[in-house]
Amino acid sequence: MSALPDPSRHEEVLVSPMYLAGSNGTGDAGFAPVVHWPHHYLDDGPCQLLVTSPDQRIRIGWSGDDFELWRITAAEEAVGTPRWTATFNHVTPAEIVAGLTTALARDYAESDPYENNGRFLADPSSYWSDAVQPLLDAGWRRGAARYGTVEITAPDGLAGVEIDTLRGGRDAEAVMLWAGPRGWGTRAEAVFTARTPSHLIAATAAVMASSAPVVRERHMIHREMEPLVTLSPVGPAADPRGSRSPTPLDVRRTAVTEAVRRAVRAPRTAADLRVMAAQSRTTSSAQKRSSTLAPAAAARPPAASSAPRHSR
């Protein structure tokens, strides 16, 4: 006789440290800062969603089924060769990606495309510490490293950054932020090429240094990560004065809260929109599935052709 499913596995919890929370299966948090930019939904290839700046010099690609989940580039011209590239693997929390996309959105808003003066195209600092200063300020420590590299580790030893100070070429991988034990489902990695502006790496690092927890459902936490993270209930603490009848103000607040939750849970991820587009193209399929639209994670299973890639 099979065991009954555990409903607590779908309970929402606050996870800390955030850099060990893993992905929640969507790119919502990473795309939130650029939600007003043009969106391109792709049917072919691993990239499912491409968000670009209005002039297309900045490109943010999301591949829902791939090891390299995020690929972000910036170029001097829309059709030009990328000046730098940042990639985030499938374990990296989208909230960390949001550190970079927030900085890119700000840089673009402050730039003049006719003058080509965006900070997102600035040369990196000659001082390696400028790219990781938020980590140093948060107490991360520099450790022993090989010649030409610098390694900095979080106080808990579960996250760090590796810096190639020799920068052996414009496309060389110069900075890698990591979190979690080595392994396919446990190690988050963010890699920046040599010409990435230092302030963009620092913006990403600042999110990793933050002590703020993130929301996940329990089943999203990898089994090997459970002993390494702290999980706290999302709901408010019980009133120590005991229960009481709700007031009219309580009722209105509850109604507003539920409305917000429904809006947040509405299908709006890349995978959701791909499923909805496919349904609209096939009338018969739409009639069969119109009554129940599967969640994004269930609607798009991992591609069988994506071979596992081992962590660095």
mmCIF file of C-alpha atoms in Angstrom:
data_model
loop_
_atom_site.group_PDB
_atom_site.id
_atom_site.type_symbol
_atom_site.label_atom_id
_atom_site.label_comp_id
_atom_site.label_asym_id
_atom_site.label_seq_id
_atom_site.Cartn_x
_atom_site.Cartn_y
_atom_site.Cartn_z
ATOM 1 C CA MET A 1 0.000 0.000 0.000
ATOM 2 C CA SER A 2 1.522 3.316 -1.059
ATOM 3 C CA ALA A 3 1.987 6.082 1.465
ATOM 4 C CA LEU A 4 -0.338 9.056 1.312
ATOM 5 C CA PRO A 5 1.198 12.261 -0.074
ATOM 6 C CA ASP A 6 2.464 14.705 2.513
ATOM 7 C CA PRO A 7 0.522 17.986 2.110
ATOM 8 C CA SER A 8 3.207 19.865 4.023
ATOM 9 C CA ARG A 9 5.558 19.372 1.044
ATOM 10 C CA HIS A 10 3.631 22.140 -0.736
ATOM 11 C CA GLU A 11 3.641 24.474 2.246
ATOM 12 C CA GLU A 12 5.298 27.837 1.600
ATOM 13 C CA VAL A 13 8.290 28.555 3.812
ATOM 14 C CA LEU A 14 10.927 31.241 4.176
ATOM 15 C CA VAL A 15 14.368 29.894 3.250
ATOM 16 C CA SER A 16 17.660 31.276 4.453
ATOM 17 C CA PRO A 17 20.378 31.739 3.492
ATOM 18 C CA MET A 18 18.807 32.786 0.239
ATOM 19 C CA TYR A 19 21.714 31.602 -1.909
ATOM 20 C CA LEU A 20 20.940 27.987 -0.906
ATOM 21 C CA ALA A 21 17.229 28.198 -1.728
ATOM 22 C CA GLY A 22 17.602 26.986 -5.317
ATOM 23 C CA SER A 23 15.255 27.839 -8.148
ATOM 24 C CA ASN A 24 11.483 27.933 -7.795
ATOM 25 C CA GLY A 25 11.050 26.798 -11.398
ATOM 26 C CA THR A 26 10.180 30.188 -12.888
ATOM 27 C CA GLY A 27 12.090 33.274 -13.944
ATOM 28 C CA ASP A 28 9.586 35.758 -12.536
ATOM 29 C CA ALA A 29 11.854 37.392 -9.969
ATOM 30 C CA GLY A 30 14.702 37.813 -12.451
ATOM 31 C CA PHE A 31 12.451 39.380 -15.098
ATOM 32 C CA ALA A 32 10.512 41.628 -12.713
ATOM 33 C CA PRO A 33 12.908 44.628 -13.035
ATOM 34 C CA VAL A 34 12.577 44.559 -16.851
ATOM 35 C CA VAL A 35 8.927 43.536 -17.166
ATOM 36 C CA HIS A 36 8.306 46.678 -19.234
ATOM 37 C CA TRP A 37 10.910 45.713 -21.859
ATOM 38 C CA PRO A 38 9.972 43.857 -25.090
ATOM 39 C CA HIS A 39 9.327 40.143 -24.615
ATOM 40 C CA HIS A 40 9.987 37.562 -27.320
ATOM 41 C CA TYR A 41 8.544 34.050 -26.848
ATOM 42 C CA LEU A 42 10.494 31.470 -28.830
ATOM 43 C CA ASP A 43 9.220 28.110 -30.079
ATOM 44 C CA ASP A 44 12.496 26.631 -31.310
ATOM 45 C CA GLY A 45 15.780 26.126 -29.495
ATOM 46 C CA PRO A 46 16.533 25.931 -25.798
ATOM 47 C CA CYS A 47 15.775 29.606 -25.110
ATOM 48 C CA GLN A 48 12.082 29.949 -24.266
ATOM 49 C CA LEU A 49 11.917 33.642 -23.441
ATOM 50 C CA LEU A 50 14.101 36.522 -24.589
ATOM 51 C CA VAL A 51 13.654 39.957 -23.021
ATOM 52 C CA THR A 52 15.570 42.813 -24.622
ATOM 53 C CA SER A 53 16.099 46.482 -23.948
ATOM 54 C CA PRO A 54 14.060 48.639 -26.363
ATOM 55 C CA ASP A 55 17.131 49.091 -28.587
ATOM 56 C CA GLN A 56 18.062 45.384 -28.176
ATOM 57 C CA ARG A 57 21.569 46.099 -26.927
ATOM 58 C CA ILE A 58 20.811 44.209 -23.694
ATOM 59 C CA ARG A 59 19.471 40.670 -24.040
ATOM 60 C CA ILE A 60 18.184 38.456 -21.235
ATOM 61 C CA GLY A 61 17.509 34.871 -22.260
ATOM 62 C CA TRP A 62 15.791 32.198 -20.153
ATOM 63 C CA SER A 63 15.987 28.489 -21.043
ATOM 64 C CA GLY A 64 13.479 26.695 -18.865
ATOM 65 C CA ASP A 65 14.891 23.193 -19.421
ATOM 66 C CA ASP A 66 18.625 23.764 -19.700
ATOM 67 C CA PHE A 67 21.571 23.624 -17.299
ATOM 68 C CA GLU A 68 22.519 27.163 -18.334
ATOM 69 C CA LEU A 69 19.164 28.624 -17.353
ATOM 70 C CA TRP A 70 19.993 32.316 -17.838
ATOM 71 C CA ARG A 71 22.206 33.997 -20.428
ATOM 72 C CA ILE A 72 22.526 37.790 -20.262
ATOM 73 C CA THR A 73 24.580 39.884 -22.682
ATOM 74 C CA ALA A 74 25.207 43.507 -23.613
ATOM 75 C CA ALA A 75 26.546 44.872 -26.892
ATOM 76 C CA GLU A 76 27.332 48.277 -28.319
ATOM 77 C CA GLU A 77 24.848 47.677 -31.146
ATOM 78 C CA ALA A 78 21.755 45.518 -31.470
ATOM 79 C CA VAL A 79 23.478 43.238 -33.995
ATOM 80 C CA GLY A 80 26.948 43.580 -32.509
ATOM 81 C CA THR A 81 29.071 40.983 -30.750
ATOM 82 C CA PRO A 82 28.339 40.901 -27.008
ATOM 83 C CA ARG A 83 30.804 42.926 -25.000
ATOM 84 C CA TRP A 84 30.249 40.684 -21.997
ATOM 85 C CA THR A 85 28.180 37.679 -20.974
ATOM 86 C CA ALA A 86 26.744 36.520 -17.652
ATOM 87 C CA THR A 87 25.277 33.046 -17.177
ATOM 88 C CA PHE A 88 23.360 31.532 -14.265
ATOM 89 C CA ASN A 89 22.754 27.828 -13.935
ATOM 90 C CA HIS A 90 19.499 26.028 -13.137
ATOM 91 C CA VAL A 91 20.098 25.980 -9.361
ATOM 92 C CA THR A 92 20.672 29.722 -8.980
ATOM 93 C CA PRO A 93 17.751 31.529 -7.284
ATOM 94 C CA ALA A 94 16.084 33.985 -9.665
ATOM 95 C CA GLU A 95 16.293 36.538 -6.862
ATOM 96 C CA ILE A 96 20.075 36.609 -7.373
ATOM 97 C CA VAL A 97 19.586 37.140 -11.107
ATOM 98 C CA ALA A 98 17.331 40.070 -10.177
ATOM 99 C CA GLY A 99 20.345 41.800 -8.645
ATOM 100 C CA LEU A 100 21.869 41.998 -12.124
ATOM 101 C CA THR A 101 18.676 42.771 -14.057
ATOM 102 C CA THR A 102 17.796 45.554 -11.607
ATOM 103 C CA ALA A 103 21.174 47.196 -12.195
ATOM 104 C CA LEU A 104 20.804 46.769 -15.967
ATOM 105 C CA ALA A 105 17.361 48.364 -15.958
ATOM 106 C CA ARG A 106 18.741 51.328 -14.008
ATOM 107 C CA ASP A 107 21.775 51.689 -16.280
ATOM 108 C CA TYR A 108 19.634 51.599 -19.398
ATOM 109 C CA ALA A 109 17.165 54.148 -18.043
ATOM 110 C CA GLU A 110 20.057 56.524 -17.395
ATOM 111 C CA SER A 111 21.717 56.010 -20.782
ATOM 112 C CA ASP A 112 21.362 57.725 -24.143
ATOM 113 C CA PRO A 113 21.322 55.174 -26.993
ATOM 114 C CA TYR A 114 22.484 57.827 -29.447
ATOM 115 C CA GLU A 115 25.531 58.627 -27.337
ATOM 116 C CA ASN A 116 26.291 54.972 -26.547
ATOM 117 C CA ASN A 117 27.066 56.000 -22.978
ATOM 118 C CA GLY A 118 25.368 53.274 -20.951
ATOM 119 C CA ARG A 119 27.174 52.163 -17.805
ATOM 120 C CA PHE A 120 26.310 48.587 -18.758
ATOM 121 C CA LEU A 121 29.098 48.928 -21.373
ATOM 122 C CA ALA A 122 31.687 50.436 -19.024
ATOM 123 C CA ASP A 123 35.140 48.909 -18.675
ATOM 124 C CA PRO A 124 35.600 46.835 -15.525
ATOM 125 C CA SER A 125 37.596 48.263 -12.674
ATOM 126 C CA SER A 126 41.280 47.411 -12.500
ATOM 127 C CA TYR A 127 40.729 46.477 -8.833
ATOM 128 C CA TRP A 128 39.174 43.033 -8.415
ATOM 129 C CA SER A 129 37.739 43.988 -5.026
ATOM 130 C CA ASP A 130 35.329 46.488 -6.590
ATOM 131 C CA ALA A 131 33.317 43.628 -8.088
ATOM 132 C CA VAL A 132 32.856 41.814 -4.765
ATOM 133 C CA GLN A 133 32.961 44.613 -2.199
ATOM 134 C CA PRO A 134 29.447 43.791 -0.876
ATOM 135 C CA LEU A 135 30.707 40.333 0.071
ATOM 136 C CA LEU A 136 33.759 41.713 1.850
ATOM 137 C CA ASP A 137 31.550 44.215 3.687
ATOM 138 C CA ALA A 138 29.327 41.323 4.812
ATOM 139 C CA GLY A 139 32.245 39.490 6.389
ATOM 140 C CA TRP A 140 33.134 37.051 3.629
ATOM 141 C CA ARG A 141 36.798 36.109 3.946
ATOM 142 C CA ARG A 142 39.614 35.810 1.466
ATOM 143 C CA GLY A 143 41.238 32.393 1.461
ATOM 144 C CA ALA A 144 44.268 30.689 -0.023
ATOM 145 C CA ALA A 145 44.264 30.583 -3.807
ATOM 146 C CA ARG A 146 46.412 29.677 -6.782
ATOM 147 C CA TYR A 147 48.550 32.230 -8.577
ATOM 148 C CA GLY A 148 46.375 34.599 -10.569
ATOM 149 C CA THR A 149 43.182 33.801 -8.681
ATOM 150 C CA VAL A 150 41.406 35.122 -5.614
ATOM 151 C CA GLU A 151 38.905 33.114 -3.584
ATOM 152 C CA ILE A 152 36.476 34.569 -1.071
ATOM 153 C CA THR A 153 34.187 32.404 1.071
ATOM 154 C CA ALA A 154 31.049 33.071 3.097
ATOM 155 C CA PRO A 155 31.292 32.648 6.885
ATOM 156 C CA ASP A 156 29.305 29.394 6.679
ATOM 157 C CA GLY A 157 31.638 28.026 4.011
ATOM 158 C CA LEU A 158 28.678 27.210 1.763
ATOM 159 C CA ALA A 159 29.120 30.000 -0.793
ATOM 160 C CA GLY A 160 31.967 31.908 -2.355
ATOM 161 C CA VAL A 161 33.480 33.653 -5.336
ATOM 162 C CA GLU A 162 36.437 32.778 -7.530
ATOM 163 C CA ILE A 163 38.182 35.604 -9.401
ATOM 164 C CA ASP A 164 40.666 35.257 -12.244
ATOM 165 C CA THR A 165 42.848 38.324 -11.792
ATOM 166 C CA LEU A 166 44.849 37.631 -14.955
ATOM 167 C CA ARG A 167 41.744 37.959 -17.188
ATOM 168 C CA GLY A 168 43.111 35.907 -20.064
ATOM 169 C CA GLY A 169 40.971 37.402 -22.842
ATOM 170 C CA ARG A 170 37.782 39.378 -23.352
ATOM 171 C CA ASP A 171 35.605 36.256 -23.378
ATOM 172 C CA ALA A 172 37.401 34.429 -20.580
ATOM 173 C CA GLU A 173 35.413 33.530 -17.470
ATOM 174 C CA ALA A 174 36.730 36.027 -14.942
ATOM 175 C CA VAL A 175 34.359 35.829 -11.948
ATOM 176 C CA MET A 176 32.268 32.938 -10.668
ATOM 177 C CA LEU A 177 29.862 33.236 -7.753
ATOM 178 C CA TRP A 178 28.858 29.860 -6.308
ATOM 179 C CA ALA A 179 26.700 28.465 -3.521
ATOM 180 C CA GLY A 180 26.022 24.967 -2.242
ATOM 181 C CA PRO A 181 27.869 21.635 -2.337
ATOM 182 C CA ARG A 182 29.154 20.411 -5.692
ATOM 183 C CA GLY A 183 26.481 18.475 -7.558
ATOM 184 C CA TRP A 184 23.929 18.653 -10.355
ATOM 185 C CA GLY A 185 21.025 19.744 -8.168
ATOM 186 C CA THR A 186 22.841 21.457 -5.318
ATOM 187 C CA ARG A 187 25.426 23.899 -6.725
ATOM 188 C CA ALA A 188 24.369 27.354 -7.896
ATOM 189 C CA GLU A 189 26.800 29.118 -10.217
ATOM 190 C CA ALA A 190 26.879 32.580 -11.786
ATOM 191 C CA VAL A 191 29.706 33.246 -14.253
ATOM 192 C CA PHE A 192 30.786 36.631 -15.668
ATOM 193 C CA THR A 193 33.188 37.133 -18.542
ATOM 194 C CA ALA A 194 36.206 39.402 -18.314
ATOM 195 C CA ARG A 195 34.700 42.636 -19.661
ATOM 196 C CA THR A 196 31.630 42.640 -17.401
ATOM 197 C CA PRO A 197 31.386 46.022 -15.623
ATOM 198 C CA SER A 198 32.404 45.663 -11.986
ATOM 199 C CA HIS A 199 29.324 47.429 -10.643
ATOM 200 C CA LEU A 200 27.056 44.828 -12.292
ATOM 201 C CA ILE A 201 28.898 41.961 -10.618
ATOM 202 C CA ALA A 202 28.767 43.892 -7.342
ATOM 203 C CA ALA A 203 24.990 44.325 -7.706
ATOM 204 C CA THR A 204 24.634 40.566 -8.070
ATOM 205 C CA ALA A 205 26.979 39.904 -5.162
ATOM 206 C CA ALA A 206 25.045 42.315 -2.956
ATOM 207 C CA VAL A 207 21.963 40.109 -3.242
ATOM 208 C CA MET A 208 23.994 37.055 -2.268
ATOM 209 C CA ALA A 209 25.284 38.943 0.764
ATOM 210 C CA SER A 210 21.767 39.884 1.849
ATOM 211 C CA SER A 211 20.309 38.144 4.876
ATOM 212 C CA ALA A 212 16.749 38.411 3.546
ATOM 213 C CA PRO A 213 15.054 34.991 3.113
ATOM 214 C CA VAL A 214 13.053 33.950 0.045
ATOM 215 C CA VAL A 215 9.786 32.062 -0.299
ATOM 216 C CA ARG A 216 9.763 28.476 -1.555
ATOM 217 C CA GLU A 217 7.490 25.476 -1.303
ATOM 218 C CA ARG A 218 9.067 22.731 0.790
ATOM 219 C CA HIS A 219 9.287 20.261 -2.085
ATOM 220 C CA MET A 220 11.469 22.745 -4.018
ATOM 221 C CA ILE A 221 14.299 22.360 -1.503
ATOM 222 C CA HIS A 222 16.757 19.702 -2.622
ATOM 223 C CA ARG A 223 16.975 16.823 -0.146
ATOM 224 C CA GLU A 224 20.699 17.359 0.378
ATOM 225 C CA MET A 225 20.136 21.060 1.069
ATOM 226 C CA GLU A 226 17.501 20.632 3.791
ATOM 227 C CA PRO A 227 20.051 20.245 6.644
ATOM 228 C CA LEU A 228 21.932 23.340 5.418
ATOM 229 C CA VAL A 229 19.073 25.859 5.363
ATOM 230 C CA THR A 230 16.698 27.360 7.894
ATOM 231 C CA LEU A 231 12.996 27.057 7.082
ATOM 232 C CA SER A 232 10.413 29.305 8.741
ATOM 233 C CA PRO A 233 6.634 29.444 8.272
ATOM 234 C CA VAL A 234 5.410 32.169 5.932
ATOM 235 C CA GLY A 235 2.153 32.784 7.793
ATOM 236 C CA PRO A 236 1.864 35.291 10.663
ATOM 237 C CA ALA A 237 2.485 34.119 14.183
ATOM 238 C CA ALA A 238 -0.513 33.193 16.266
ATOM 239 C CA ASP A 239 -2.033 35.931 18.428
ATOM 240 C CA PRO A 240 -0.894 35.203 22.020
ATOM 241 C CA ARG A 241 -4.063 36.858 23.366
ATOM 242 C CA GLY A 242 -6.163 34.065 21.903
ATOM 243 C CA SER A 243 -8.725 33.942 19.131
ATOM 244 C CA ARG A 244 -11.324 36.664 18.548
ATOM 245 C CA SER A 245 -14.072 37.377 16.081
ATOM 246 C CA PRO A 246 -12.898 39.192 12.942
ATOM 247 C CA THR A 247 -13.740 42.863 12.690
ATOM 248 C CA PRO A 248 -15.014 44.473 9.446
ATOM 249 C CA LEU A 249 -11.486 45.824 8.936
ATOM 250 C CA ASP A 250 -10.080 42.290 9.263
ATOM 251 C CA VAL A 251 -12.525 41.056 6.630
ATOM 252 C CA ARG A 252 -11.546 43.810 4.187
ATOM 253 C CA ARG A 253 -7.838 43.166 4.755
ATOM 254 C CA THR A 254 -8.340 39.444 4.144
ATOM 255 C CA ALA A 255 -10.207 40.135 0.905
ATOM 256 C CA VAL A 256 -7.417 42.389 -0.341
ATOM 257 C CA THR A 257 -4.741 39.850 0.623
ATOM 258 C CA GLU A 258 -6.525 37.039 -1.205
ATOM 259 C CA ALA A 259 -6.965 39.206 -4.298
ATOM 260 C CA VAL A 260 -3.243 39.946 -4.355
ATOM 261 C CA ARG A 261 -2.393 36.254 -3.910
ATOM 262 C CA ARG A 262 -4.670 35.298 -6.800
ATOM 263 C CA ALA A 263 -3.041 37.915 -9.011
ATOM 264 C CA VAL A 264 0.440 36.738 -8.097
ATOM 265 C CA ARG A 265 -0.448 33.120 -8.811
ATOM 266 C CA ALA A 266 -1.982 33.857 -12.214
ATOM 267 C CA PRO A 267 -0.093 32.182 -15.086
ATOM 268 C CA ARG A 268 2.580 34.620 -16.176
ATOM 269 C CA THR A 269 5.850 32.700 -16.460
ATOM 270 C CA ALA A 270 7.531 31.966 -19.747
ATOM 271 C CA ALA A 271 6.431 28.340 -19.637
ATOM 272 C CA ASP A 272 2.842 29.343 -18.773
ATOM 273 C CA LEU A 273 2.662 31.665 -21.763
ATOM 274 C CA ARG A 274 4.140 29.042 -24.088
ATOM 275 C CA VAL A 275 1.458 26.568 -23.011
ATOM 276 C CA MET A 276 -1.272 29.164 -23.487
ATOM 277 C CA ALA A 277 0.062 30.031 -26.945
ATOM 278 C CA ALA A 278 0.119 26.378 -27.960
ATOM 279 C CA GLN A 279 -3.480 25.996 -26.800
ATOM 280 C CA SER A 280 -4.623 28.970 -28.839
ATOM 281 C CA ARG A 281 -2.997 27.505 -31.968
ATOM 282 C CA THR A 282 -4.728 24.147 -31.584
ATOM 283 C CA THR A 283 -8.470 24.544 -31.118
ATOM 284 C CA SER A 284 -9.136 20.940 -30.350
ATOM 285 C CA SER A 285 -6.446 20.842 -27.704
ATOM 286 C CA ALA A 286 -7.782 24.061 -26.231
ATOM 287 C CA GLN A 287 -11.263 22.552 -25.889
ATOM 288 C CA LYS A 288 -9.862 19.565 -24.066
ATOM 289 C CA ARG A 289 -7.670 21.570 -21.724
ATOM 290 C CA SER A 290 -9.600 24.792 -21.265
ATOM 291 C CA SER A 291 -11.146 23.668 -17.998
ATOM 292 C CA THR A 292 -7.858 22.951 -16.255
ATOM 293 C CA LEU A 293 -4.601 24.663 -17.163
ATOM 294 C CA ALA A 294 -1.621 22.789 -15.721
ATOM 295 C CA PRO A 295 0.968 24.715 -13.714
ATOM 296 C CA ALA A 296 4.107 25.727 -15.565
ATOM 297 C CA ALA A 297 6.296 23.120 -13.928
ATOM 298 C CA ALA A 298 3.904 20.303 -14.828
ATOM 299 C CA ALA A 299 3.066 21.646 -18.278
ATOM 300 C CA ARG A 300 6.637 21.620 -19.496
ATOM 301 C CA PRO A 301 8.588 18.541 -18.339
ATOM 302 C CA PRO A 302 12.379 18.621 -18.590
ATOM 303 C CA ALA A 303 13.555 18.029 -22.150
ATOM 304 C CA ALA A 304 14.732 14.461 -22.596
ATOM 305 C CA SER A 305 17.468 15.613 -24.939
ATOM 306 C CA SER A 306 19.143 17.821 -22.341
ATOM 307 C CA ALA A 307 22.025 15.718 -21.096
ATOM 308 C CA PRO A 308 23.100 16.369 -17.489
ATOM 309 C CA ARG A 309 26.107 18.606 -17.228
ATOM 310 C CA HIS A 310 28.357 18.346 -14.248
ATOM 311 C CA SER A 311 29.037 21.268 -11.975
ATOM 312 C CA ARG A 312 32.382 22.925 -12.026
#
